PDB file of C-alpha atoms in Angstrom:
ATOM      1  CA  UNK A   1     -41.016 -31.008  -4.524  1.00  0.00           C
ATOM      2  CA  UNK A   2     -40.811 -27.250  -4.934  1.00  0.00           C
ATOM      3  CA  UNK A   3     -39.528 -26.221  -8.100  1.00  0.00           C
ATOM      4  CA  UNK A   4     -39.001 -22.885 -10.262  1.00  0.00           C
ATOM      5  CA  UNK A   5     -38.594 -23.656 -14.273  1.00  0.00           C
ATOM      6  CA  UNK A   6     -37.495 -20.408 -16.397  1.00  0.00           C
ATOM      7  CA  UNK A   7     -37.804 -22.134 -19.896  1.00  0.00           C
ATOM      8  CA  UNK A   8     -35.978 -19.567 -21.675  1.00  0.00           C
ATOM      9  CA  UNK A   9     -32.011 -19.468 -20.991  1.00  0.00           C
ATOM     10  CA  UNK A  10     -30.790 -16.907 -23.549  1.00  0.00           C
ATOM     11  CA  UNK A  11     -33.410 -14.081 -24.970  1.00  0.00           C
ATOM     12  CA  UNK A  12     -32.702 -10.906 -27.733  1.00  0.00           C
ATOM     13  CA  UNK A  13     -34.697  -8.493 -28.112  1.00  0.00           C
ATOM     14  CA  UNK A  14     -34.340  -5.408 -30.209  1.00  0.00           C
ATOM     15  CA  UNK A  15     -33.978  -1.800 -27.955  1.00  0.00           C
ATOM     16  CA  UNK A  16     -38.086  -0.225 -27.581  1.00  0.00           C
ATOM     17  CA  UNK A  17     -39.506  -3.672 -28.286  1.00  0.00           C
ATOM     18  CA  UNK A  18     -41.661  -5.665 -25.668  1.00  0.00           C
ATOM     19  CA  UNK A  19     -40.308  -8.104 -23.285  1.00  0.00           C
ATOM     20  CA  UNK A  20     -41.664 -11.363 -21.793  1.00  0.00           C
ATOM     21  CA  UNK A  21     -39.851 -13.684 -19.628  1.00  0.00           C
ATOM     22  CA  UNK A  22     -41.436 -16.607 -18.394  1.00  0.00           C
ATOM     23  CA  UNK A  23     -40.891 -18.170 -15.228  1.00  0.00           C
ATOM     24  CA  UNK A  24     -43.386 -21.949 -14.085  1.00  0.00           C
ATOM     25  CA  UNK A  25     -43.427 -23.013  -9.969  1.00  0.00           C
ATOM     26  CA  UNK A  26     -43.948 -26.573  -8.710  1.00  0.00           C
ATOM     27  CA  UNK A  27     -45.416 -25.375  -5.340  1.00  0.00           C
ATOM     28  CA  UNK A  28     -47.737 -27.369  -2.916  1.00  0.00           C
ATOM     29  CA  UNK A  29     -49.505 -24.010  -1.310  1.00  0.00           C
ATOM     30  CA  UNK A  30     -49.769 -20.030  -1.723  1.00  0.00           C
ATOM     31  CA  UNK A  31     -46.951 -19.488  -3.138  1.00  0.00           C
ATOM     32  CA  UNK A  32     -44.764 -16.162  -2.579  1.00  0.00           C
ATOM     33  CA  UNK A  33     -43.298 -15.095  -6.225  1.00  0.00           C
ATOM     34  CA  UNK A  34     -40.210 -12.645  -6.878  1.00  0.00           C
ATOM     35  CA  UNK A  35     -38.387 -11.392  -9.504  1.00  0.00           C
ATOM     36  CA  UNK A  36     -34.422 -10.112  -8.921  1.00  0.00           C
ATOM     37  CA  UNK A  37     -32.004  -9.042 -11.501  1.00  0.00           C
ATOM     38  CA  UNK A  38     -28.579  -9.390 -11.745  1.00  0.00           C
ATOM     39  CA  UNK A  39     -26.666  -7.034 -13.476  1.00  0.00           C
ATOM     40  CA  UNK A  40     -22.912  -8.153 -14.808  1.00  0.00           C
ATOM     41  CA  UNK A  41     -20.346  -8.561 -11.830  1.00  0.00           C
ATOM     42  CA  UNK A  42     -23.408  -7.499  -9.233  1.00  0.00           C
ATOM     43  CA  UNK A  43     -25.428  -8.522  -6.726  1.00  0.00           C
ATOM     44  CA  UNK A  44     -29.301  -9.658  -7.046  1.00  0.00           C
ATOM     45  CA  UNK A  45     -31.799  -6.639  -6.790  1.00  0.00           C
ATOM     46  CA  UNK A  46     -35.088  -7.418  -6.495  1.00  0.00           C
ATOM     47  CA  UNK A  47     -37.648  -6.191  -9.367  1.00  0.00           C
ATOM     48  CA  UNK A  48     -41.277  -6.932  -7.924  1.00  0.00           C
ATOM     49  CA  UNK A  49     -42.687  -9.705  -5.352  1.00  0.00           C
ATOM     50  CA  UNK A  50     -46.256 -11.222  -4.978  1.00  0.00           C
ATOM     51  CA  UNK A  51     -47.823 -12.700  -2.000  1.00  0.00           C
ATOM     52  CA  UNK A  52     -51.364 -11.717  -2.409  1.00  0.00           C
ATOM     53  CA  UNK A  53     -54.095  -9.677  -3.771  1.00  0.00           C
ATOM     54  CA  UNK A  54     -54.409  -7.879  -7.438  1.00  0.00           C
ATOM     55  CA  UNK A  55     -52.687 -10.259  -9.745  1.00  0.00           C
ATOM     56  CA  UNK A  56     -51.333  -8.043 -11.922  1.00  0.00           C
ATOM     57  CA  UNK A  57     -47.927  -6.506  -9.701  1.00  0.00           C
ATOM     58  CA  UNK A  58     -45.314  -3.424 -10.647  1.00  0.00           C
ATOM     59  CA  UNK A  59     -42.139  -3.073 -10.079  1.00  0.00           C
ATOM     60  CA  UNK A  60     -39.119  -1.138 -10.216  1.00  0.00           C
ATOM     61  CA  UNK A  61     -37.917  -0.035 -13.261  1.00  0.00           C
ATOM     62  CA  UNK A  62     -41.101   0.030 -15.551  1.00  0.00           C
ATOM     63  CA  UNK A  63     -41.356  -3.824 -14.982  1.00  0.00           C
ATOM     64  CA  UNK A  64     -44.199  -5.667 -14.415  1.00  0.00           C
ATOM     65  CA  UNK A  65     -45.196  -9.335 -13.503  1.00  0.00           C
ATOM     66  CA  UNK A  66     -48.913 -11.251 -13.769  1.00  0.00           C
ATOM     67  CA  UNK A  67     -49.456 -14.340 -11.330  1.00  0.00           C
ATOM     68  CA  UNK A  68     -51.717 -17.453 -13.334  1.00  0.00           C
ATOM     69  CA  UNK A  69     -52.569 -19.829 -10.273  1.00  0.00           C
ATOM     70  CA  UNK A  70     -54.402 -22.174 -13.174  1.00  0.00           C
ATOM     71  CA  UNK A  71     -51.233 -22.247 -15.121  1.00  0.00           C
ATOM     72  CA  UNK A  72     -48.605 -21.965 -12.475  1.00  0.00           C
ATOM     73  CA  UNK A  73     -46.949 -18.926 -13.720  1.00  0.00           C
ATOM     74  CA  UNK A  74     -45.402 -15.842 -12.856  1.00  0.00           C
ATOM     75  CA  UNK A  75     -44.116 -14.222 -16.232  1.00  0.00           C
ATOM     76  CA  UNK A  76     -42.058 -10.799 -16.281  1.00  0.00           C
ATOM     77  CA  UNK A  77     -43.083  -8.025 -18.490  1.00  0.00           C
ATOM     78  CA  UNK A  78     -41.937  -4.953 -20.003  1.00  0.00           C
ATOM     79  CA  UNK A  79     -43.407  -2.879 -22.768  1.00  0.00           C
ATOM     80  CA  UNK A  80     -40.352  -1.322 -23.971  1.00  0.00           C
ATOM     81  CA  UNK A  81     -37.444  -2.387 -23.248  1.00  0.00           C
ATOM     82  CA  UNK A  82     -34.262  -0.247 -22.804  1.00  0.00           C
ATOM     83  CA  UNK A  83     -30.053  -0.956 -23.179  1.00  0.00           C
ATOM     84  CA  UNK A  84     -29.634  -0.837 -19.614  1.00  0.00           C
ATOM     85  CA  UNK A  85     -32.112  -3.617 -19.323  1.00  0.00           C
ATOM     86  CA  UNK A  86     -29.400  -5.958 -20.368  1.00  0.00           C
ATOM     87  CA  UNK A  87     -28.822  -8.733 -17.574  1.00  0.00           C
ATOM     88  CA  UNK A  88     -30.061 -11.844 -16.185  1.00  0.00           C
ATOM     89  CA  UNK A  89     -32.944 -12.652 -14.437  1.00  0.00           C
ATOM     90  CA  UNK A  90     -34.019 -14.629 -11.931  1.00  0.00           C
ATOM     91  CA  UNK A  91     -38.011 -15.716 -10.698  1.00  0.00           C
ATOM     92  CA  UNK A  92     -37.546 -17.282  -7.512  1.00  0.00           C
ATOM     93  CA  UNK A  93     -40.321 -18.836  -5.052  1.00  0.00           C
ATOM     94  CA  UNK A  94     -40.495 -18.750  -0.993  1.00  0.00           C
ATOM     95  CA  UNK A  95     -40.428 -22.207   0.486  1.00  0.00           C
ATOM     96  CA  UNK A  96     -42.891 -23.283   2.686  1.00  0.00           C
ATOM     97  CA  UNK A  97     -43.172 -22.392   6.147  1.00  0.00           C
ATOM     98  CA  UNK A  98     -40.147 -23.861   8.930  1.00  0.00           C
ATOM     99  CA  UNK A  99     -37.506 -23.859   5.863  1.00  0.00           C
ATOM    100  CA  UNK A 100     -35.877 -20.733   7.071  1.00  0.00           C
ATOM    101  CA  UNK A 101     -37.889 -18.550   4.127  1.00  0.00           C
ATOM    102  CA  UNK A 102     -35.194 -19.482   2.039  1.00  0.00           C
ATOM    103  CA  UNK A 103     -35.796 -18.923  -1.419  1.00  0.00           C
ATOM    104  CA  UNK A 104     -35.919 -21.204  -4.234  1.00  0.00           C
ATOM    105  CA  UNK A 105     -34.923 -19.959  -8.199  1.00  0.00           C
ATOM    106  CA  UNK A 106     -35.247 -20.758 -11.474  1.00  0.00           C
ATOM    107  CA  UNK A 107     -32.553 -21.257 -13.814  1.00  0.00           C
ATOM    108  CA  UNK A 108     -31.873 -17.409 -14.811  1.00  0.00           C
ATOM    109  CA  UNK A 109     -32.586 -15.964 -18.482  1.00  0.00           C
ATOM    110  CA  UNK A 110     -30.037 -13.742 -19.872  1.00  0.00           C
ATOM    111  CA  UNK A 111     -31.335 -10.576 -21.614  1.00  0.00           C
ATOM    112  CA  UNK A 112     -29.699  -8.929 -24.412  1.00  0.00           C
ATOM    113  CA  UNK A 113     -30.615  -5.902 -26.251  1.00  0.00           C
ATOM    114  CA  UNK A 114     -29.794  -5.234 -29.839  1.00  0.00           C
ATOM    115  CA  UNK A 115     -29.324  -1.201 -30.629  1.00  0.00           C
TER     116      UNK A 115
ATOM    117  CA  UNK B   1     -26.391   2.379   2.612  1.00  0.00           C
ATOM    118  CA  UNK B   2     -24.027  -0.643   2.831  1.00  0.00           C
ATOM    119  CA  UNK B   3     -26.498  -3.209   3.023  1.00  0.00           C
ATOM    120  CA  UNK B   4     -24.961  -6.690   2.570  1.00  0.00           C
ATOM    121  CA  UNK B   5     -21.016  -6.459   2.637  1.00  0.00           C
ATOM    122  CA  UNK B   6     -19.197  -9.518   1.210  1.00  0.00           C
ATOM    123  CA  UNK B   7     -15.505  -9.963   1.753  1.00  0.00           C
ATOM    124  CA  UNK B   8     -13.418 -10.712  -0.157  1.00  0.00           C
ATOM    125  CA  UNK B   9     -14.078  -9.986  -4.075  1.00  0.00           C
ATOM    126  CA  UNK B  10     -12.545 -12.843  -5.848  1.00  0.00           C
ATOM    127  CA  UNK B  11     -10.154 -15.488  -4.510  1.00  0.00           C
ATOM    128  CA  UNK B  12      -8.323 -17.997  -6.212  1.00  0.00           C
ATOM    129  CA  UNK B  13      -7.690 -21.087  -4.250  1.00  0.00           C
ATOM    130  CA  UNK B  14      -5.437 -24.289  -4.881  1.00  0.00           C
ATOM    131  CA  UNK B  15      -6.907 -27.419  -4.312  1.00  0.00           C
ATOM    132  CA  UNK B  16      -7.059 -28.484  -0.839  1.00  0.00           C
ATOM    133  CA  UNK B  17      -6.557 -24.958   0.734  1.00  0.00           C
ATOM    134  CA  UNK B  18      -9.425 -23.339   3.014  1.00  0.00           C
ATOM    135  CA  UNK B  19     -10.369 -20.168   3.249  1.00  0.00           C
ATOM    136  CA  UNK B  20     -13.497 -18.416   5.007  1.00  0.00           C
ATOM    137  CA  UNK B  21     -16.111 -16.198   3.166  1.00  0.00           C
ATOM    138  CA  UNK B  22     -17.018 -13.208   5.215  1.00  0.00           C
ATOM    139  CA  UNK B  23     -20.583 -11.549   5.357  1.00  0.00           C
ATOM    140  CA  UNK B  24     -21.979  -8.840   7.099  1.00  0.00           C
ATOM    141  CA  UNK B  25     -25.195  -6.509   7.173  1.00  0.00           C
ATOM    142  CA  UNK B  26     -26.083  -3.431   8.609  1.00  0.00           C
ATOM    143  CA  UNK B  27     -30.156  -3.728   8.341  1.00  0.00           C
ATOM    144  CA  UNK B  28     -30.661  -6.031  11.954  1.00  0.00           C
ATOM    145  CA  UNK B  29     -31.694  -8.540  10.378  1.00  0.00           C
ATOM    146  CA  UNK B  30     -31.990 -12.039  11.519  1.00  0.00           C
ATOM    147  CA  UNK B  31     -32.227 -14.380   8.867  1.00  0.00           C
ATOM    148  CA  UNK B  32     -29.119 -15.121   6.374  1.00  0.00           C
ATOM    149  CA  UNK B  33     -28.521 -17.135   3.842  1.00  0.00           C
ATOM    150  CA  UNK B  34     -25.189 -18.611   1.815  1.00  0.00           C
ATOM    151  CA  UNK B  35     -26.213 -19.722  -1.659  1.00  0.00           C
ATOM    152  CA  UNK B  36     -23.957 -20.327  -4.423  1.00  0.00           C
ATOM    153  CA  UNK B  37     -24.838 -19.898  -8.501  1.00  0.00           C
ATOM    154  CA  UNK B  38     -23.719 -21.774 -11.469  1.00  0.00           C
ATOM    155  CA  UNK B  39     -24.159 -21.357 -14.999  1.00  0.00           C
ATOM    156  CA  UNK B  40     -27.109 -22.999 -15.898  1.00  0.00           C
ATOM    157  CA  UNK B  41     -28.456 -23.729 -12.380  1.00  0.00           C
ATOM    158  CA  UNK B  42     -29.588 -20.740 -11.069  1.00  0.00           C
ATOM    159  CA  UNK B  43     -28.785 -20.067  -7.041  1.00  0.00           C
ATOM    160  CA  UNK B  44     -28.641 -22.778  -4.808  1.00  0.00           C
ATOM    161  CA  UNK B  45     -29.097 -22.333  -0.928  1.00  0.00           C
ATOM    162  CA  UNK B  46     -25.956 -23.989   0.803  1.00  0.00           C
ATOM    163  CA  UNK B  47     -26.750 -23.243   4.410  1.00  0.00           C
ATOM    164  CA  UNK B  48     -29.295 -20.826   6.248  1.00  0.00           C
ATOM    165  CA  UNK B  49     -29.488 -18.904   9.806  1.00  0.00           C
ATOM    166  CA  UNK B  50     -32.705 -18.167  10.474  1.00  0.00           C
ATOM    167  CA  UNK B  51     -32.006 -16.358  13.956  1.00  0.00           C
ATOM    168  CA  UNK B  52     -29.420 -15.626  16.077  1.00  0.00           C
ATOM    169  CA  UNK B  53     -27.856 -18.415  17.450  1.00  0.00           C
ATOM    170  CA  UNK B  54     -29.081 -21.121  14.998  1.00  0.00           C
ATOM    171  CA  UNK B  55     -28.070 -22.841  11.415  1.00  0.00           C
ATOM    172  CA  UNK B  56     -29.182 -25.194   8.898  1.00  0.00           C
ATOM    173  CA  UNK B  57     -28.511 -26.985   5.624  1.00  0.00           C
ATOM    174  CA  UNK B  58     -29.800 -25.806   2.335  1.00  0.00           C
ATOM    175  CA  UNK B  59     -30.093 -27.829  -0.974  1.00  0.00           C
ATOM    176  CA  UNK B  60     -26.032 -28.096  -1.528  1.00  0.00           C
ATOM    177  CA  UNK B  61     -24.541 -28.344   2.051  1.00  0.00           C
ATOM    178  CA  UNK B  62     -21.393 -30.967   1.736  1.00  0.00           C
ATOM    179  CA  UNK B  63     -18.202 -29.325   1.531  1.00  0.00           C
ATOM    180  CA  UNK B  64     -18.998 -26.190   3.894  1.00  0.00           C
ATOM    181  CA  UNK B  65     -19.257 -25.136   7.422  1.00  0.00           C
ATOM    182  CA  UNK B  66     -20.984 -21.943   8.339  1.00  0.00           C
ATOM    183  CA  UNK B  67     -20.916 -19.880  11.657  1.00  0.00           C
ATOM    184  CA  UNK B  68     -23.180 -17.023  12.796  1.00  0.00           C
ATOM    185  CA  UNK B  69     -20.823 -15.236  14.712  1.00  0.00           C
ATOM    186  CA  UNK B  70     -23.633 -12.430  15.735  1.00  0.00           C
ATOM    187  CA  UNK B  71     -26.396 -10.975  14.605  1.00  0.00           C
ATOM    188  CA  UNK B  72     -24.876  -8.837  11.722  1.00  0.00           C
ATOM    189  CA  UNK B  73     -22.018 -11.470  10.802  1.00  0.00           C
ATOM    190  CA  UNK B  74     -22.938 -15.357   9.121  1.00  0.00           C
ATOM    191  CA  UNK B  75     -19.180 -16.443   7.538  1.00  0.00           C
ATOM    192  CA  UNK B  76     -18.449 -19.858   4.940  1.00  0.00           C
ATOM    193  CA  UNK B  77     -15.720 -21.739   5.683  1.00  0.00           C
ATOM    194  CA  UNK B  78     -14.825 -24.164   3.082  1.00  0.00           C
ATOM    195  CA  UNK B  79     -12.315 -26.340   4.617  1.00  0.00           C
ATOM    196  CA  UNK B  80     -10.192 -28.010   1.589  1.00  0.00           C
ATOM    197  CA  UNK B  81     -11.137 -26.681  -1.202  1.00  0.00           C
ATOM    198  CA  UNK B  82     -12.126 -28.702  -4.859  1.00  0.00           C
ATOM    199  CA  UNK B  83     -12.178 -27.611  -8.288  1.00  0.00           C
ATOM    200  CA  UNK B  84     -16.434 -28.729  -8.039  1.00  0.00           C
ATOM    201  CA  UNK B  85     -16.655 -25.661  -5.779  1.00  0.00           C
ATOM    202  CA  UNK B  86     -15.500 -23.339  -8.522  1.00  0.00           C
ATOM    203  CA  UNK B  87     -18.233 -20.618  -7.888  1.00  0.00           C
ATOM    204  CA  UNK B  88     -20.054 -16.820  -7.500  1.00  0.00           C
ATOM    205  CA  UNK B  89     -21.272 -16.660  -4.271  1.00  0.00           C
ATOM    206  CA  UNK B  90     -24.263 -14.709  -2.297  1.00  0.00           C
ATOM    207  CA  UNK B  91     -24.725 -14.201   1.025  1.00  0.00           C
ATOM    208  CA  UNK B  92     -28.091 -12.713   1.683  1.00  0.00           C
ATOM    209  CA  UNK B  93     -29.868 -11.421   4.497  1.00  0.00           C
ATOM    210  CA  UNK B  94     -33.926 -11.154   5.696  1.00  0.00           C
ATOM    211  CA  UNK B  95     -35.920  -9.079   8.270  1.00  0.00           C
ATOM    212  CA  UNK B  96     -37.376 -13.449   9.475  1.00  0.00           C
ATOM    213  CA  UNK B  97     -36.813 -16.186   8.262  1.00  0.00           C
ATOM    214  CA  UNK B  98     -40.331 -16.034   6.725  1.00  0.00           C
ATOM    215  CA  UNK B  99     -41.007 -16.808   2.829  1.00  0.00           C
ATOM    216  CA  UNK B 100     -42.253 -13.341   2.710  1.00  0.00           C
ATOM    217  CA  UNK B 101     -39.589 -11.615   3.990  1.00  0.00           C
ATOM    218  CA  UNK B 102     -37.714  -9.929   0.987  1.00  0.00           C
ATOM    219  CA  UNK B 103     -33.849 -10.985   0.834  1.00  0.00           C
ATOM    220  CA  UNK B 104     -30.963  -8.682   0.085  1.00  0.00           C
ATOM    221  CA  UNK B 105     -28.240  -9.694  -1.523  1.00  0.00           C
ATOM    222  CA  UNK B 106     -24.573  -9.239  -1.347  1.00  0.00           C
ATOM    223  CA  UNK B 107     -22.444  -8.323  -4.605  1.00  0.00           C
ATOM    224  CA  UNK B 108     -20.239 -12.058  -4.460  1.00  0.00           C
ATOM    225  CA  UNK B 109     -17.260 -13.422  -3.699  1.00  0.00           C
ATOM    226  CA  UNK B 110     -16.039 -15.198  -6.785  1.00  0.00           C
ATOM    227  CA  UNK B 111     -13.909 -18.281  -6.454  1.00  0.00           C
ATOM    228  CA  UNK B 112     -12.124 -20.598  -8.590  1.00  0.00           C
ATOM    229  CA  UNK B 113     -10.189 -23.579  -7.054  1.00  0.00           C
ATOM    230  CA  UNK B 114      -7.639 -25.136  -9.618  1.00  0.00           C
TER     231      UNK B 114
END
């Protein structure tokens, strides 16, 4: 079965430090990879996407993501992070074709930022 | 720029009243989504519309009825109402119902049913 495992629930990280959120897929072909953020009392905006090519994808907001096919993962990264930063966020994974391209997601991982 | 419009905000139901979540979008698109999120469990699809015309279940149908009314409107009915539906939820919207189609996302309607 498709599956999306975010491993971390709850992460801190001081203001200007680096940031890495991980995100793992159960997926039985080429998978298509997001990343959305939710920021408090919003809707989900969407950060960066894979579906092929250069492995190494940027986003919005100085935010990057690397796709591992040999380990399954899709982790987030950002090399210094800033307040506004603070939110949750959410790696999600297309389903397979004749499912609507309905979306599958992870658990979420809450960001905070310490001054 | 409206995007996805959700109506309404919040709502606070009693148990065993219905009520029906409104969505809309202004992109012509024709693929929407219902999903609802929990803490803990991230979102979880609760029924789909790929085109015009058409629905299906998601992961967490039982409970709900949906009804594309047109191309820009997809409602949620929830027909009596229980505490276990206590929720944020996300109507979203796609150019296809393709897995590479990016979805855009309403701001919620939050419930709670006491």
């Amino acid at each position: 079965a498709q599956s999306v495992t975010q491993p971390d629930i709850h992460i801190t990280v001081s203001e200007g430090a680096s940031l890495e959120l991980r995100c793992n897929y159960s997926y039985g072909a080429t998978p298509y990879l997001f990343w959305y953020v939710q920021s408090p009392g919003q809707g989900l905006q969407l950060l960066l996407k894979y579906f092929s090519g250069d492995t190494l994808v940027q986003g919005i907001k100085g935010f990057e993501a690397e796709f591992k096919r040999s380990q399954s993962s899709f982790n987030l990264r950002k090399p210094s992070v800033h307040w506004s930063d603070a939110a949750e966020y959410f790696c999600a994974v297309g389903a397979l074709y004749n499912q609507g391209g309905k979306l599958i997601f992870g658990q979420g991982t809450e960001l905070s930022v310490k001054p | 720029n409206a995007g996805v419009t959700q109506t309404p905000k919040f709502q606070v139901l009693k148990t065993g009243q219905s009520m029906t979540l409104q969505c809309a979008q202004d992109m012509n698109h024709n693929s929407m989504y219902w999903y609802r999120q929990d803490p803990g469990m991230g979102l979880r699809l609760i029924y789909y519309s790929a085109s015009e015309g058409t629905t299906d279940k998601g992961e967490v149908p039982n409970g709900y009825n949906v009804s594309r009314l047109n191309k820009r409107e997809f409602s949620l009915r929830l027909e009596s109402a229980a505490p276990s539906q206590t929720s944020v939820y996300f109507c979203a919207s796609s150019e296809r119902g393709e897995s590479l189609n990016i979805q855009y996302f309403g701001a919620g309607t939050r419930l709670s049913v006491l």
